[in-house]
Amino acid sequence: MEQETSTVDFGSMLEARGVSRRDFLKFCGALAVAAGLSQAAAPRVAIALEKSVIGAKEGGLFPVLWIEGASCTGCTESFAQIETPDVGKIVLELISLNYSDVLSAGAGYSVELAKKQTIESGSPYIVVYEGGITQGFGSNTLRVAMETGEEILCHAAEHAAAVVALGSCAVNGGWMAAYPNPAQATGVQAILKKHNIGTPVVNIPGCPANPEWLMSVLVQVLMMGGAEALVAGDVPAVVKTLGLDGEGKPQGIFGQTIHDNCERRGHFENGEFVYEFGSKEEELGYCLYPLGCKGPQTKSNCGVTMWNNRRSWCIQAGSPCLGCCEANPNDPGDNWVEVNTPFYERHRDLHIGDWFFQPTVVAGAITGIVALALIIHGFGMKKSGRTDGGAPFEQRRAWDVKNPDKSIGQYEYSIYEDNDPVVLQKAQQEIAKQYEQATEEVAEAAEAAAEIEEGR
Amino acid sequence: MAHLAHYKEAHPLPFVITHWINLVAMICLIITGFLIHFPVSGTMGVARGVHVFFGFVIFINCVVRMIMSLFVKSAPTGGTRKQTADFKSWLPQKDNRHQAGAWIKYYLFLKKDHPLSAKLGVPQKLSYLLIPILIILMFITGLALWTPTAGALAGFTSFFGGAMSVRIIHYFGMFVFIIFMFIHVYLANVEGTEPTKLMFFHKEHGGLVYDPDKHVIVGDDNLQPRNE
């Protein structure tokens, strides 16, 4: 083991870049953590890296095509900011970046040819896709070298061993797909599904994605046994190696919330909060939850991996988490820009058409209206004399009056029978009938009397 | 005095207890819910603990109440000591039939006399049928947001559009509870506090007697000569 790890070639490679052996092992430990393994896995990572780098000398580099979609190239920028000399650069040398809109030295025909050759070579390669894919305007907004954006992705993905959707835009549209989304932007997985391309997609959200996340995925894929599975097209093995969850995200990175690993969590539990920027509480480094921190619902290990070579991260720098890693590749609506704006509010804005509002405003207004209505109603009840036991009961259900044959109540048992309107009506009719009869009888009697008188 | 007699048989002791538990749990949940959403210095730990505790209490209470309704007997209407299985007066009854319009008209002052009713009038019955559904929805959305159970409910969370959506559903649900409580407390007390005294303290009041089999008012009971 000792001999293996101190191979002359590798050691001199590190030395040539000003990286000490100690730095390298520290980096391997961090990489192991970023990949969701324990620090104890560091030697395993080191061996894998060394083997790969040594292998690289023999020409076994894994080709990567880095394609820009509707992106701000922020993910590339973030990746490119890895400091040099840095062991990260050595790791980068385990891939052969055959095509990159931003970083390739070549341009025009020559890089397009390099891409074409990679795709048509028949040997496995990985696509890193950055940015959303616009479907609107015939996908012409992303037209490069006579191909539309959708075609570029599909052609590159079709023969690829895997596609890494890098950044929230590539995962489900991100900023590009935010309301009203006239370009109909969406993520890589949705486009591949639309065109029935079964290439496995590894989703790495973030705005930008942390370069170390991509690094850890590459390390896992290319060195920890993922490569063989990729080459064999064994999707379940790839998923298992990378520990992908149902959304195609590496669970070691996106399995827990920011809140779970937040350095200000103690202040949250103690109820110590920053309510206002520039306040005493902010100075004390209290929890940023009331300022709209999306940490409790955003899954990412930012607090562990941190940013810019592990110098700091958003919350350490004093900003509430904006939830930039919220991106569900299967649900374009679960887009971090949609669900996490306004950034400094606890809730997203809801909208009906172009009318935007906070849930509290609507819920509070409806509750207030109900309360007011009840107060007004109460005055009505008071005025109509119902507050002292309610109005007198109806003697017969209105429906029963109209449908006496199907009556619900058996009103003959009712205490109101005596003054029941139906009974009264019947009685009145009876009286009228009797009166009529009596009148007739009187008239008849009078007639008879008159006849008798005449006959006399 | 036009109301029906208030007899203990309307609210058997087990339901008086579940009602008390509901009241305490709901108030604690609403207060702590507000404290979680609009945090007040120093209260977060307690508020979350209390909120989770009473979340389980109200859910278990709801389930127990529904199971008990299958075998505990209660009066199917006001103004009677007759009893039937409680779930029958929770579901629509014959006494409710054709009375929805009458109730709405009564509360809009378009009908002068008081509609005849089952134990619950039509609007009340609809709201009480919704409450268990709401409690279950609140319980599930609450669990989906609570770390120890969030993982198991990840599919549920995705179905509703992510954690933010579930949070907003849970938040709106609380306002539905608040609105329900406003209306419930108002209607229960606007015509006199007798129903409340009966519900909470089992205090009976005399009034008209209703026959749940004949579906009409059949007498008057002032509760005086009860022992004769």
XYZ file of C-alpha atoms in Angstrom:
684
model
C 0.000 0.000 0.000
C 2.732 2.417 1.056
C 4.616 1.755 -2.109
C 1.585 2.031 -4.247
C 0.617 5.458 -2.965
C 4.113 6.861 -3.298
C 4.515 6.032 -6.939
C 7.167 8.294 -8.367
C 5.026 9.493 -11.244
C 2.172 10.661 -9.109
C 4.338 12.200 -6.421
C 6.228 14.237 -8.971
C 2.979 15.296 -10.543
C 1.800 16.703 -7.220
C 5.162 18.274 -6.567
C 5.245 19.924 -9.968
C 2.020 21.699 -9.037
C 3.149 22.728 -5.588
C 0.827 20.329 -3.779
C 2.149 18.495 -0.764
C 1.236 14.899 -0.022
C -0.503 16.118 3.133
C -2.640 18.599 1.167
C -3.582 15.863 -1.229
C -4.806 13.517 1.501
C -6.719 16.342 3.186
C -8.389 17.001 -0.128
C -9.243 13.317 -0.522
C -10.874 13.372 2.904
C -12.971 16.403 1.976
C -13.871 14.829 -1.332
C -14.965 11.677 0.455
C -17.247 13.751 2.705
C -18.632 15.679 -0.251
C -19.349 12.369 -1.936
C -21.311 11.275 1.097
C -18.652 8.904 2.427
C -16.938 9.161 5.788
C -13.520 10.728 6.283
C -12.242 7.193 6.756
C -12.808 6.615 3.051
C -10.070 9.157 2.252
C -7.380 6.527 1.515
C -9.779 4.762 -0.828
C -10.376 8.012 -2.699
C -6.653 8.720 -2.769
C -5.896 5.366 -4.308
C -8.672 5.801 -6.837
C -7.400 9.237 -7.804
C -3.819 8.113 -8.066
C -4.725 5.143 -10.191
C -6.798 7.285 -12.428
C -4.183 9.950 -12.785
C -1.584 7.346 -13.460
C -3.977 5.800 -15.900
C -4.392 9.203 -17.438
C -0.783 9.162 -18.395
C -1.517 6.103 -20.407
C -4.229 7.927 -22.264
C -7.336 6.586 -20.507
C -9.017 9.954 -20.004
C -12.775 9.964 -19.893
C -14.149 12.392 -22.499
C -16.534 15.071 -21.292
C -18.656 17.448 -23.378
C -19.630 20.545 -21.425
C -22.576 22.136 -23.217
C -24.156 25.490 -22.401
C -27.898 25.839 -22.688
C -29.864 28.850 -21.487
C -27.302 29.622 -18.823
C -25.398 32.526 -17.335
C -22.241 30.311 -17.339
C -22.202 30.884 -13.593
C -21.706 27.175 -12.937
C -18.687 27.160 -15.264
C -17.364 30.287 -13.566
C -17.827 28.686 -10.190
C -16.035 25.563 -11.354
C -13.243 27.582 -12.922
C -12.626 29.479 -9.694
C -11.013 26.484 -8.090
C -7.668 27.918 -7.048
C -4.430 26.919 -8.664
C -2.277 25.223 -7.899
C -4.946 23.029 -6.477
C -5.406 19.333 -6.199
C -8.778 19.912 -7.846
C -6.932 20.702 -11.024
C -5.232 17.356 -10.893
C -8.595 15.690 -10.511
C -9.764 17.633 -13.504
C -7.007 16.016 -15.445
C -8.774 12.745 -15.118
C -11.234 13.951 -17.710
C -10.627 15.071 -21.221
C -12.750 18.162 -21.722
C -13.349 17.751 -25.435
C -15.896 20.528 -25.751
C -16.784 23.555 -23.674
C -18.500 26.677 -24.978
C -16.701 28.750 -22.380
C -13.359 27.081 -21.723
C -12.319 25.466 -25.000
C -9.346 27.131 -26.626
C -10.599 26.288 -30.087
C -13.664 27.873 -31.623
C -16.136 27.435 -34.442
C -15.606 24.544 -36.815
C -12.767 22.911 -34.891
C -14.584 22.538 -31.561
C -17.793 21.455 -33.245
C -15.763 18.795 -35.022
C -14.237 17.687 -31.716
C -17.736 17.342 -30.301
C -18.956 15.426 -33.335
C -16.005 13.058 -33.174
C -16.570 12.419 -29.475
C -20.231 11.619 -30.044
C -19.535 9.386 -33.015
C -16.449 7.703 -31.551
C -18.490 4.823 -30.147
C -16.633 5.002 -26.833
C -18.319 6.277 -23.668
C -18.318 9.935 -22.702
C -20.144 12.146 -20.234
C -22.187 15.240 -21.028
C -22.216 18.072 -18.509
C -25.155 20.281 -19.396
C -25.385 23.740 -17.917
C -28.494 25.903 -18.196
C -32.103 25.338 -19.157
C -33.371 24.281 -22.563
C -35.738 26.656 -24.292
C -38.542 24.987 -26.167
C -40.209 28.226 -27.229
C -39.376 30.004 -30.509
C -38.624 26.574 -31.993
C -35.705 26.255 -29.566
C -33.837 28.613 -31.916
C -32.625 30.821 -29.074
C -30.012 28.151 -28.404
C -29.094 27.504 -32.027
C -25.406 26.713 -32.501
C -23.773 25.223 -35.569
C -27.054 24.663 -37.407
C -28.683 22.779 -34.567
C -31.412 23.992 -32.196
C -30.916 23.755 -28.446
C -33.108 20.694 -28.131
C -31.292 18.936 -30.984
C -27.872 19.710 -29.519
C -28.823 18.180 -26.165
C -30.545 15.174 -27.700
C -27.702 14.372 -30.085
C -25.113 14.674 -27.353
C -27.162 12.763 -24.772
C -28.277 9.919 -27.012
C -24.895 8.169 -27.087
C -23.561 9.487 -23.780
C -22.928 7.208 -20.821
C -24.601 9.792 -18.594
C -25.712 13.412 -18.556
C -24.858 15.579 -15.592
C -27.467 18.354 -15.337
C -25.353 20.976 -13.622
C -27.087 23.821 -11.831
C -30.766 24.415 -11.043
C -31.522 25.641 -14.587
C -30.357 22.336 -16.045
C -32.308 20.401 -13.404
C -35.720 21.959 -14.014
C -35.373 25.297 -15.694
C -34.366 27.490 -12.766
C -34.368 31.192 -13.494
C -34.987 30.478 -17.151
C -38.284 28.744 -16.402
C -39.564 31.288 -13.872
C -42.952 32.897 -14.463
C -44.059 33.855 -17.088
C -41.459 31.724 -18.938
C -42.148 32.898 -22.512
C -39.253 30.753 -23.820
C -40.836 27.621 -22.275
C -37.534 26.703 -20.710
C -37.217 23.425 -18.843
C -34.583 21.019 -17.545
C -32.473 18.291 -19.106
C -34.420 15.359 -17.694
C -37.733 16.692 -19.016
C -36.301 17.150 -22.522
C -34.751 13.674 -22.588
C -38.048 12.213 -21.409
C -39.886 14.156 -24.131
C -37.626 12.590 -26.774
C -37.589 9.118 -25.182
C -33.857 9.150 -24.503
C -33.058 6.776 -21.665
C -29.556 8.020 -20.800
C -29.217 8.328 -17.006
C -29.303 11.909 -15.697
C -27.437 13.018 -12.598
C -29.028 16.185 -11.247
C -26.814 18.632 -9.378
C -28.890 21.707 -8.552
C -27.610 24.969 -7.130
C -27.226 28.495 -8.396
C -24.446 28.039 -9.105
C -23.735 24.391 -8.381
C -20.864 23.975 -5.967
C -17.823 22.842 -8.008
C -17.009 20.252 -5.373
C -20.337 18.539 -5.951
C -19.482 18.014 -9.598
C -16.021 16.929 -8.531
C -17.422 14.359 -6.147
C -19.778 13.015 -8.819
C -16.931 12.737 -11.303
C -14.756 11.015 -8.719
C -17.532 8.555 -7.962
C -18.417 7.884 -11.550
C -14.946 7.661 -12.963
C -13.096 6.018 -10.149
C -15.329 4.440 -7.563
C -16.706 1.799 -9.851
C -19.232 3.950 -11.665
C -17.301 3.994 -14.922
C -17.641 0.264 -15.537
C -21.352 0.475 -14.879
C -21.678 3.472 -17.169
C -19.803 1.783 -19.976
C -21.948 -1.301 -19.542
C -25.049 0.870 -19.597
C -26.050 -0.565 -16.236
C -28.300 2.246 -15.027
C -29.274 0.677 -11.665
C -25.578 0.201 -10.843
C -24.859 3.841 -11.728
C -27.748 4.969 -9.534
C -26.450 2.796 -6.711
C -22.839 3.951 -7.050
C -23.853 7.588 -7.016
C -26.518 7.037 -4.369
C -29.108 8.838 -6.477
C -32.528 9.526 -4.985
C -35.868 9.560 -6.802
C -34.990 12.929 -8.321
C -31.648 11.724 -9.669
C -29.688 13.706 -7.088
C -26.769 12.255 -5.121
C -28.238 11.635 -1.673
C -24.962 12.221 0.105
C -25.094 15.825 -1.082
C -28.813 16.543 -1.261
C -30.193 14.177 1.377
C -30.391 16.628 4.279
C -31.545 20.200 4.640
C -29.378 23.276 5.085
C -31.172 23.652 8.434
C -30.013 20.194 9.558
C -26.358 21.169 9.300
C -26.582 24.905 9.875
C -24.006 26.527 12.104
C -26.693 28.924 13.390
C -29.060 26.100 14.311
C -28.375 26.588 18.018
C -29.717 30.133 17.796
C -32.822 28.805 16.058
C -33.520 26.335 18.857
C -32.871 29.014 21.476
C -35.245 31.383 19.729
C -32.558 33.943 18.950
C -33.351 35.607 15.656
C -32.295 38.411 13.346
C -35.430 40.418 12.560
C -33.686 43.194 10.690
C -30.456 43.614 8.765
C -28.051 45.954 10.492
C -29.403 45.122 13.934
C -27.646 44.039 17.103
C -29.003 40.533 16.541
C -27.373 40.342 13.140
C -24.082 41.351 14.692
C -24.450 38.517 17.178
C -24.848 36.041 14.353
C -28.360 34.913 15.297
C -30.622 32.738 13.151
C -31.839 34.319 9.895
C -35.157 32.447 9.792
C -37.456 35.506 10.149
C -35.651 37.103 7.206
C -36.952 34.392 4.921
C -34.183 31.815 5.255
C -35.187 28.802 3.132
C -32.734 26.520 4.957
C -35.462 24.447 6.652
C -36.837 23.266 3.312
C -33.770 23.262 1.068
C -31.848 20.042 0.739
C -28.125 20.483 0.286
C -24.920 20.044 2.272
C -23.682 23.626 1.746
C -22.970 23.985 5.457
C -20.657 20.980 5.320
C -18.944 21.438 1.950
C -19.019 25.243 2.051
C -17.854 27.348 -0.874
C -14.741 28.854 -2.413
C -12.402 26.139 -1.216
C -14.262 25.778 2.056
C -13.773 29.385 3.116
C -17.350 30.354 3.874
C -20.900 29.935 2.711
C -24.051 32.039 2.436
C -25.209 31.754 6.023
C -21.759 32.250 7.483
C -21.541 35.357 5.338
C -24.802 36.604 6.889
C -27.326 35.930 4.134
C -30.443 33.853 4.657
C -30.476 30.758 2.448
C -32.283 31.582 -0.794
C -32.975 27.905 -1.414
C -31.166 27.805 -4.765
C -30.917 23.999 -4.615
C -34.697 23.512 -4.645
C -35.318 21.919 -8.035
C -37.479 18.908 -8.763
C -36.662 17.573 -12.252
C -40.105 15.940 -12.420
C -42.028 19.098 -11.507
C -41.335 22.348 -13.392
C -43.455 24.190 -10.803
C -41.138 23.152 -7.966
C -38.562 25.598 -9.288
C -36.473 27.497 -6.755
C -37.135 30.902 -8.305
C -40.875 30.256 -8.245
C -41.127 28.793 -4.770
C -38.519 30.886 -2.969
C -39.267 34.439 -4.045
C -39.470 36.980 -2.495
C -36.187 35.905 -0.908
C -36.700 37.743 2.371
C -40.241 36.485 3.013
C -41.073 33.257 4.798
C -43.564 32.273 2.077
C -43.456 32.426 -1.670
C -45.751 34.804 -3.516
C -48.882 33.249 -4.931
C -50.437 34.728 -8.002
C -53.673 34.800 -9.919
C -52.684 35.928 -13.404
C -50.425 38.906 -12.835
C -51.742 39.668 -9.359
C -49.108 38.573 -6.828
C -49.769 38.306 -3.112
C -48.454 36.749 0.077
C -50.539 33.898 1.571
C -50.820 35.770 4.871
C -52.518 38.723 3.195
C -55.249 36.619 1.619
C -55.741 34.315 4.615
C -55.826 37.265 7.008
C -58.232 39.208 4.801
C -60.677 36.294 4.486
C -60.535 35.621 8.229
C -61.101 39.311 8.924
C -64.064 39.461 6.548
C -65.636 36.408 8.213
C -65.139 37.937 11.667
C -66.663 41.220 10.526
C -69.577 39.435 8.871
C -70.270 37.534 12.092
C -70.250 40.743 14.130
C -72.690 42.381 11.719
C -74.780 39.211 11.720
C -74.783 39.296 15.513
C -76.378 42.750 15.452
C -78.981 41.383 13.061
C -79.718 38.489 15.419
C -80.003 40.901 18.330
C -82.319 43.191 16.404
C -84.583 40.354 15.305
C -84.833 39.180 18.910
C -83.156 35.834 18.333
C -80.368 36.179 20.871
C -82.650 35.056 23.690
C -83.248 31.453 22.728
C -83.662 31.950 18.989
C -86.800 32.537 16.942
C -89.904 30.391 17.600
C -89.765 27.046 15.811
C -91.458 26.514 12.502
C -94.534 24.393 13.003
C -94.149 22.523 9.778
C -91.131 22.176 7.502
C -91.604 24.310 4.413
C -90.882 21.308 2.201
C -93.453 19.210 4.091
C -96.100 21.881 3.468
C -95.462 21.591 -0.271
C -95.178 17.806 -0.225
C -97.742 16.629 2.362
C -97.747 13.084 0.935
C -93.957 12.704 1.493
C -93.860 14.632 4.752
C -90.849 14.033 7.038
C -92.625 15.082 10.233
C -95.704 13.377 11.618
C -97.463 16.578 12.557
C -100.444 14.915 14.129
C -98.160 14.411 17.145
C -96.997 18.027 17.172
C -97.878 20.298 20.080
C -98.546 22.918 17.469
C -101.297 20.844 15.955
C -103.915 23.325 17.277
C -102.487 26.275 15.431
C -100.680 24.452 12.689
C -101.274 26.440 9.484
C -102.306 23.367 7.510
C -104.725 22.273 10.235
C -106.033 25.807 10.522
C -106.528 26.036 6.804
C -108.411 22.762 6.781
C -110.555 23.952 9.708
C -111.279 27.243 7.970
C -112.281 25.415 4.808
C -114.519 23.169 6.905
C -116.096 26.174 8.605
C -116.624 27.932 5.267
C -118.209 24.791 3.893
C -120.469 24.466 6.917
C -121.309 28.161 6.693
C -122.217 27.787 3.057
C -124.288 24.743 3.872
C -126.020 26.574 6.693
C -126.645 29.614 4.492
C -128.178 27.311 1.903
C -130.321 25.666 4.541
C -131.477 29.045 5.841
C -132.303 30.118 2.327
C -134.218 26.895 1.731
C -136.094 27.319 5.011
C -136.924 30.909 4.130
C -138.195 29.756 0.753
C -140.305 27.097 2.399
C -141.663 29.637 4.868
C -142.549 31.991 2.046
C -144.368 29.199 0.225
C -146.324 28.356 3.357
C -147.232 31.987 3.827
C -148.356 32.267 0.218
C -150.448 29.098 0.545
C -152.176 30.471 3.578
C -88.135 30.448 25.185
C -88.135 28.748 21.931
C -85.168 26.427 22.052
C -85.210 22.684 22.582
C -84.422 21.232 25.975
C -80.679 20.589 26.503
C -80.207 17.109 27.903
C -76.949 15.380 28.856
C -77.831 12.611 26.441
C -76.879 14.927 23.571
C -73.238 14.935 24.657
C -72.223 11.771 26.559
C -69.223 12.181 28.865
C -66.613 10.720 26.428
C -67.513 13.398 23.902
C -67.389 16.141 26.509
C -63.809 15.010 27.168
C -62.813 14.819 23.485
C -64.351 18.257 22.970
C -62.262 19.681 25.810
C -59.146 18.064 24.346
C -59.956 19.497 20.931
C -60.388 22.956 22.389
C -57.122 22.924 24.317
C -55.169 21.281 21.485
C -56.507 23.623 18.816
C -55.778 26.763 20.782
C -52.273 25.556 21.643
C -51.658 24.568 18.022
C -52.803 27.909 16.663
C -50.771 29.932 19.172
C -47.613 27.853 18.720
C -48.178 27.764 14.955
C -48.133 31.555 14.880
C -45.056 31.551 17.104
C -43.277 29.229 14.686
C -44.217 31.313 11.671
C -43.679 34.704 13.299
C -41.005 33.771 15.827
C -40.844 35.631 19.102
C -37.512 35.772 20.845
C -36.908 32.780 23.085
C -40.025 30.781 22.218
C -39.000 28.651 19.249
C -37.883 25.515 21.086
C -40.969 25.410 23.318
C -43.329 26.372 20.505
C -42.110 23.571 18.264
C -42.236 21.004 21.042
C -45.757 21.986 22.056
C -46.872 22.169 18.427
C -45.667 18.666 17.599
C -47.101 17.269 20.860
C -50.577 18.722 20.338
C -50.448 17.792 16.660
C -50.332 14.164 17.747
C -52.909 14.798 20.484
C -55.490 16.319 18.130
C -54.991 13.614 15.521
C -55.262 10.745 18.021
C -58.242 12.483 19.636
C -59.901 12.772 16.247
C -59.374 9.083 15.495
C -60.592 8.054 18.963
C -63.640 10.300 18.602
C -64.514 8.770 15.244
C -64.101 5.210 16.524
C -66.165 5.998 19.606
C -68.938 7.386 17.437
C -69.483 3.832 16.175
C -70.517 2.458 19.554
C -71.136 5.314 22.003
C -74.770 6.349 21.952
C -75.939 9.933 21.879
C -79.215 11.754 21.339
C -79.846 12.121 17.608
C -81.462 15.542 18.104
C -81.841 18.204 20.744
C -84.801 18.016 23.119
C -84.787 14.256 23.600
C -83.286 11.658 25.922
C -83.561 8.924 23.324
C -80.168 7.761 22.040
C -78.795 6.130 18.903
C -75.244 5.287 17.780
C -73.441 8.608 17.562
C -72.165 8.314 13.980
C -75.769 8.377 12.786
C -76.195 11.934 13.997
C -72.789 12.859 12.549
C -73.840 11.689 9.097
C -76.878 13.305 7.457
C -80.147 12.296 9.178
C -83.758 12.187 8.109
C -84.316 15.270 10.254
C -81.864 17.183 8.030
C -83.661 16.411 4.808
C -84.797 19.387 2.698
C -83.689 21.764 5.452
C -80.483 23.233 3.959
C -82.373 26.028 2.228
C -84.402 26.720 5.345
C -81.241 27.119 7.439
C -79.576 29.435 4.950
C -82.738 31.527 4.710
C -83.019 31.631 8.497
C -79.474 32.932 8.925
C -79.973 35.450 6.117
C -83.095 36.708 7.921
C -85.260 35.616 4.980
C -87.142 33.143 7.158
C -88.671 34.249 10.408
C -89.204 30.992 12.276
C -86.486 28.613 13.438
C -86.013 25.571 11.169
C -86.639 22.166 12.721
C -83.373 20.312 12.906
C -81.429 17.227 13.778
C -78.744 17.447 16.457
C -76.803 19.476 13.928
C -78.292 21.831 11.375
C -77.245 21.379 7.757
C -74.451 24.022 7.729
C -73.075 22.667 11.018
C -73.236 19.112 9.761
C -71.272 19.977 6.629
C -68.600 21.739 8.651
C -68.308 18.864 11.151
C -67.918 16.407 8.300
C -65.045 18.526 6.971
C -63.253 18.927 10.294
C -61.885 15.348 10.537
C -60.692 15.600 6.931
C -59.005 18.894 7.767
C -57.402 17.451 10.916
C -56.015 14.533 8.908
C -54.751 16.864 6.168
C -53.107 19.096 8.772
C -51.556 16.081 10.468
C -50.076 14.704 7.246
C -48.825 18.062 5.981
C -47.408 18.699 9.454
C -45.561 15.385 9.429
C -44.295 16.101 5.917
C -42.641 19.244 7.305
C -41.336 17.626 10.486
C -37.791 16.305 10.024
C -38.199 12.859 11.631
C -41.066 11.969 9.281
C -40.316 14.213 6.288
C -38.251 11.534 4.542
C -41.018 8.951 4.647
C -43.468 11.498 3.211
C -41.148 12.805 0.470
C -43.481 11.455 -2.220
C -46.428 13.264 -0.643
C -44.398 16.491 -0.508
C -43.432 16.189 -4.176
C -47.033 15.491 -5.140
C -48.105 18.811 -3.630
C -45.273 20.694 -5.361
C -42.521 20.666 -2.737
C -42.017 21.732 0.860
C -43.018 25.352 0.252
C -46.392 24.307 -1.127
C -46.986 21.905 1.751
C -46.051 24.679 4.189
C -48.558 27.042 2.591
C -51.296 24.365 2.588
C -50.613 23.784 6.296
C -50.702 27.538 6.876
C -53.997 28.025 5.019
C -55.401 25.020 6.892
C -54.814 26.864 10.161
C -56.880 29.776 8.907
C -59.661 27.377 7.953
C -59.551 26.165 11.574
C -59.655 29.735 12.855
C -62.603 30.580 10.608
C -64.351 27.382 11.680
C -63.821 28.278 15.331
C -65.188 31.780 14.825
C -68.349 30.470 13.172
C -68.685 27.544 15.571
C -68.336 29.662 18.707
C -70.622 32.315 17.264
C -73.428 29.968 16.231
C -73.215 27.944 19.427
C -73.669 31.012 21.601
C -75.603 33.589 19.612
C -79.000 32.259 20.689
C -77.954 31.748 24.290
C -75.123 30.123 26.210
C -77.108 27.000 27.212
C -75.530 24.756 24.515
C -72.060 25.745 25.716
C -72.880 25.053 29.360
C -74.178 21.640 28.366
C -71.187 20.844 26.145
C -68.534 21.829 28.650
C -70.150 21.281 32.055
C -73.060 18.913 31.393
C -75.490 21.478 32.742
C -79.034 20.737 31.550
C -81.701 23.273 30.605
C -85.404 22.836 30.058
C -87.097 23.558 26.758
C -89.207 22.021 24.064
C -89.229 18.270 23.631
C -88.566 16.836 20.181
C -89.436 13.324 19.082
C -86.645 12.022 16.799
C -88.940 9.274 15.474
C -91.916 11.495 14.660
C -89.608 14.375 13.638
C -91.797 16.963 15.382
C -91.897 18.911 18.634
C -94.118 16.960 20.983
C -93.963 18.740 24.311
C -92.399 21.042 26.803
C -90.090 20.175 29.687
C -89.147 22.676 32.356
C -87.072 20.028 34.196
C -88.866 20.732 37.488
C -90.928 17.660 38.325
C -88.350 15.212 37.045
C -88.466 12.878 40.054
C -92.182 12.295 40.140
